[in-house]
Amino acid sequence: ARDPRLAQEAGWEGAISFPRELQLGSDGSLEITPAQELEKALRGKNHHWESFLLKATDRDSFENIKSDSAEIAVTFKPGADGSFESERFGIVVRQSNDGREQTRIYYEPGTGELVMDRSNSSLSSMVQKDQQRGRLSLAAHESLNLRVFLDRSVVEVYANKRVAGTLRIYPTLEDSRHIDLFTEGSDVNVESADIWEFPIKY
């Protein structure tokens, strides 16, 4: 949300989420995924990485890729004992070069929660900045699969087909387009990572 004065200045307000598919999983639970048609419609240039260790000291995991319109898919793999040792780990989007603006989507093994954190998403004092949390209990040896759709001010998140959420963010800095990975407290294994840039520029 943003101050009504900003909406008036921009000349528009409102947004809709991407279409979602709902179905029952093999265990009877509800699965939530983005519509399959989005893959054909929105996947442009691809950047791919696989099987690497993300360290707590790492920066620029994605080789300085910058975009505000992309799909990001990352699979984090637990350790040999079937658990994640990191305090939190995940994806950073719309990050400025100096880090003052950034939005984080991450998992906290200790709380079993997926967090969509926009507390530092903007330097503006006229927009909402907070955290949204959703319960996501991972079984032993279960990987974390994150899919993030980034469309300018819209951030749409899917995790393990069980959690989905949408954020609106309003970065103010021109360079707030960097995408990265992070982990805190301990290293984490990344099984695969992909970024597809949207083919449509507007």
Coordinates of C-alpha atoms in Angstrom, one line a residue:
A1 CA 0.0 0.0 0.0
R2 CA 1.1 3.6 -0.6
D3 CA -0.1 7.0 0.5
P4 CA -3.1 8.1 -1.7
R5 CA -1.2 11.2 -2.6
L6 CA 1.4 9.0 -4.4
A7 CA -1.3 7.1 -6.3
Q8 CA -2.8 10.4 -7.4
E9 CA 0.6 11.6 -8.5
A10 CA 1.2 8.4 -10.5
G11 CA -2.2 8.5 -12.1
W12 CA -3.1 4.9 -11.3
E13 CA -3.6 2.4 -8.5
G14 CA -4.3 -1.3 -8.1
A15 CA -2.9 -4.5 -9.5
I16 CA -3.9 -8.1 -10.1
S17 CA -1.9 -11.3 -9.4
F18 CA -0.8 -13.9 -12.0
P19 CA -3.4 -16.6 -12.6
R20 CA -2.9 -19.6 -10.2
E21 CA -3.8 -23.3 -10.5
L22 CA -5.2 -25.1 -7.5
Q23 CA -5.2 -28.9 -7.3
L24 CA -5.1 -31.7 -4.7
G25 CA -1.7 -33.3 -4.1
S26 CA -1.1 -37.0 -3.7
D27 CA -1.5 -36.6 0.0
G28 CA -4.8 -34.7 -0.3
S29 CA -3.3 -31.3 0.5
L30 CA -4.0 -28.3 -1.6
E31 CA -1.3 -27.4 -4.1
I32 CA -0.9 -23.8 -5.4
T33 CA 1.2 -23.1 -8.5
P34 CA 1.4 -20.3 -11.1
A35 CA -0.5 -21.2 -14.3
Q36 CA 1.6 -23.2 -16.7
E37 CA 0.9 -20.9 -19.6
L38 CA 3.1 -18.3 -17.9
E39 CA 6.2 -20.3 -18.7
K40 CA 5.6 -19.9 -22.4
A41 CA 4.4 -16.3 -22.2
L42 CA 7.0 -14.8 -19.9
R43 CA 10.2 -16.8 -20.1
G44 CA 12.7 -15.0 -22.2
K45 CA 16.5 -15.1 -21.8
N46 CA 17.6 -17.7 -19.3
H47 CA 20.5 -17.7 -16.8
H48 CA 21.1 -21.1 -15.1
W49 CA 23.3 -22.3 -12.2
E50 CA 23.4 -25.6 -10.4
S51 CA 25.0 -27.4 -7.5
F52 CA 26.9 -24.8 -5.6
L53 CA 27.4 -23.9 -1.9
L54 CA 26.0 -20.5 -0.9
K55 CA 28.1 -19.0 1.9
A56 CA 27.1 -16.5 4.5
T57 CA 29.9 -14.2 3.2
D58 CA 28.9 -14.5 -0.5
R59 CA 27.7 -11.4 -2.4
D60 CA 26.6 -11.2 -6.0
S61 CA 25.6 -14.8 -6.4
F62 CA 24.0 -14.0 -9.7
E63 CA 26.9 -12.3 -11.4
N64 CA 25.5 -8.8 -11.2
I65 CA 22.3 -9.6 -13.0
K66 CA 19.8 -6.7 -12.7
S67 CA 16.1 -6.8 -13.6
D68 CA 12.8 -5.6 -12.4
S69 CA 10.8 -8.0 -14.6
A70 CA 11.8 -11.6 -14.3
E71 CA 11.0 -15.1 -13.0
I72 CA 13.4 -16.5 -10.4
A73 CA 13.4 -20.2 -9.4
V74 CA 15.8 -21.6 -6.8
T75 CA 15.9 -25.0 -5.0
F76 CA 17.8 -25.0 -1.7
K77 CA 18.9 -28.5 -0.5
P78 CA 19.1 -29.5 3.1
G79 CA 22.3 -30.9 4.6
A80 CA 23.2 -34.6 5.0
D81 CA 21.2 -34.8 8.2
G82 CA 18.1 -33.7 6.4
S83 CA 17.8 -30.2 7.9
F84 CA 18.9 -26.6 7.3
E85 CA 21.4 -25.1 9.7
S86 CA 21.1 -21.6 8.4
E87 CA 19.1 -19.0 10.5
R88 CA 17.5 -17.7 7.3
F89 CA 18.2 -18.0 3.6
G90 CA 16.5 -16.9 0.4
I91 CA 16.3 -14.5 -2.5
V92 CA 16.9 -10.7 -2.6
V93 CA 15.1 -8.6 -5.3
R94 CA 15.0 -4.9 -6.2
Q95 CA 18.2 -4.3 -4.3
S96 CA 20.2 -1.1 -4.8
N97 CA 23.9 -1.1 -5.3
D98 CA 24.4 0.2 -1.8
G99 CA 21.9 -2.2 -0.3
R100 CA 19.7 0.6 1.2
E101 CA 16.7 -0.6 -0.8
Q102 CA 16.0 -4.4 -1.0
T103 CA 13.1 -6.8 -0.7
R104 CA 13.9 -10.3 0.8
I105 CA 12.0 -13.6 0.4
Y106 CA 13.4 -16.1 2.8
Y107 CA 12.8 -19.2 4.9
E108 CA 13.5 -19.5 8.7
P109 CA 14.1 -23.1 9.7
G110 CA 13.8 -22.2 13.4
T111 CA 10.2 -20.9 13.1
G112 CA 9.2 -22.9 10.0
E113 CA 8.0 -19.8 8.3
L114 CA 8.4 -18.3 4.9
V115 CA 9.0 -14.5 5.2
M116 CA 8.3 -11.8 2.6
D117 CA 10.2 -8.9 4.0
R118 CA 9.7 -5.4 2.5
S119 CA 10.8 -3.5 5.6
N120 CA 13.7 -2.1 3.5
S121 CA 12.0 -2.1 0.1
S122 CA 11.8 1.7 -0.3
L123 CA 13.4 4.9 1.1
S124 CA 10.0 6.6 0.9
S125 CA 8.2 7.2 4.1
M126 CA 4.8 7.2 2.2
V127 CA 4.6 3.4 1.5
Q128 CA 3.9 0.4 3.6
K129 CA 7.0 -1.5 4.8
D130 CA 6.5 -4.6 6.8
Q131 CA 6.9 -8.4 6.9
Q132 CA 4.4 -11.0 5.8
R133 CA 4.8 -14.5 7.2
G134 CA 3.3 -17.8 6.2
R135 CA 3.7 -21.3 7.8
L136 CA 5.8 -23.7 5.8
S137 CA 6.9 -26.8 7.7
L138 CA 9.4 -28.8 5.7
A139 CA 9.8 -32.5 6.3
A140 CA 13.2 -34.0 7.0
H141 CA 15.3 -34.0 3.8
E142 CA 12.7 -31.8 2.0
S143 CA 14.2 -29.1 -0.2
L144 CA 12.9 -25.6 -0.4
N145 CA 11.6 -24.6 -3.8
L146 CA 11.1 -20.9 -4.3
R147 CA 9.6 -19.3 -7.4
V148 CA 9.4 -15.5 -7.5
F149 CA 7.8 -13.4 -10.2
L150 CA 9.1 -9.9 -10.3
D151 CA 7.0 -7.4 -12.3
R152 CA 8.2 -3.8 -11.5
S153 CA 6.2 -3.1 -8.3
V154 CA 4.7 -6.6 -7.9
V155 CA 6.5 -9.5 -6.2
E156 CA 4.7 -12.8 -6.3
V157 CA 6.0 -15.8 -4.4
Y158 CA 5.4 -19.5 -4.5
A159 CA 7.0 -22.0 -2.1
N160 CA 6.8 -25.8 -2.4
K161 CA 3.4 -25.6 -3.9
R162 CA 2.0 -24.9 -0.4
V163 CA 2.4 -21.2 0.1
A164 CA 1.7 -18.3 -2.2
G165 CA 1.8 -14.5 -1.6
T166 CA 1.9 -11.2 -3.4
L167 CA 3.6 -7.9 -2.4
R168 CA 3.6 -4.4 -3.8
I169 CA 6.9 -2.5 -3.4
Y170 CA 8.0 1.0 -4.4
P171 CA 11.7 1.4 -4.6
T172 CA 12.9 5.0 -5.2
L173 CA 16.4 4.5 -6.4
E174 CA 17.1 3.9 -10.2
D175 CA 19.6 1.2 -9.5
S176 CA 17.3 -0.9 -7.3
R177 CA 17.2 -3.8 -9.8
H178 CA 19.8 -6.2 -8.5
I179 CA 18.8 -9.9 -7.8
D180 CA 20.8 -12.0 -5.4
L181 CA 20.8 -14.9 -2.9
F182 CA 21.7 -14.8 0.7
T183 CA 22.1 -17.0 3.8
E184 CA 22.7 -16.0 7.4
G185 CA 24.2 -18.1 10.2
S186 CA 25.4 -21.0 8.1
D187 CA 26.1 -22.0 4.5
V188 CA 23.4 -23.6 2.4
N189 CA 23.5 -25.8 -0.6
V190 CA 21.8 -24.6 -3.8
E191 CA 20.7 -27.5 -6.1
S192 CA 19.7 -25.2 -9.0
A193 CA 18.9 -21.6 -9.8
D194 CA 17.3 -20.0 -12.8
I195 CA 16.4 -16.5 -13.8
W196 CA 14.2 -15.9 -16.9
E197 CA 14.0 -12.3 -18.0
F198 CA 10.6 -11.3 -19.2
P199 CA 10.6 -10.9 -23.0
I200 CA 8.3 -7.9 -23.0
K201 CA 9.7 -4.5 -22.0
Y202 CA 7.3 -1.7 -21.2

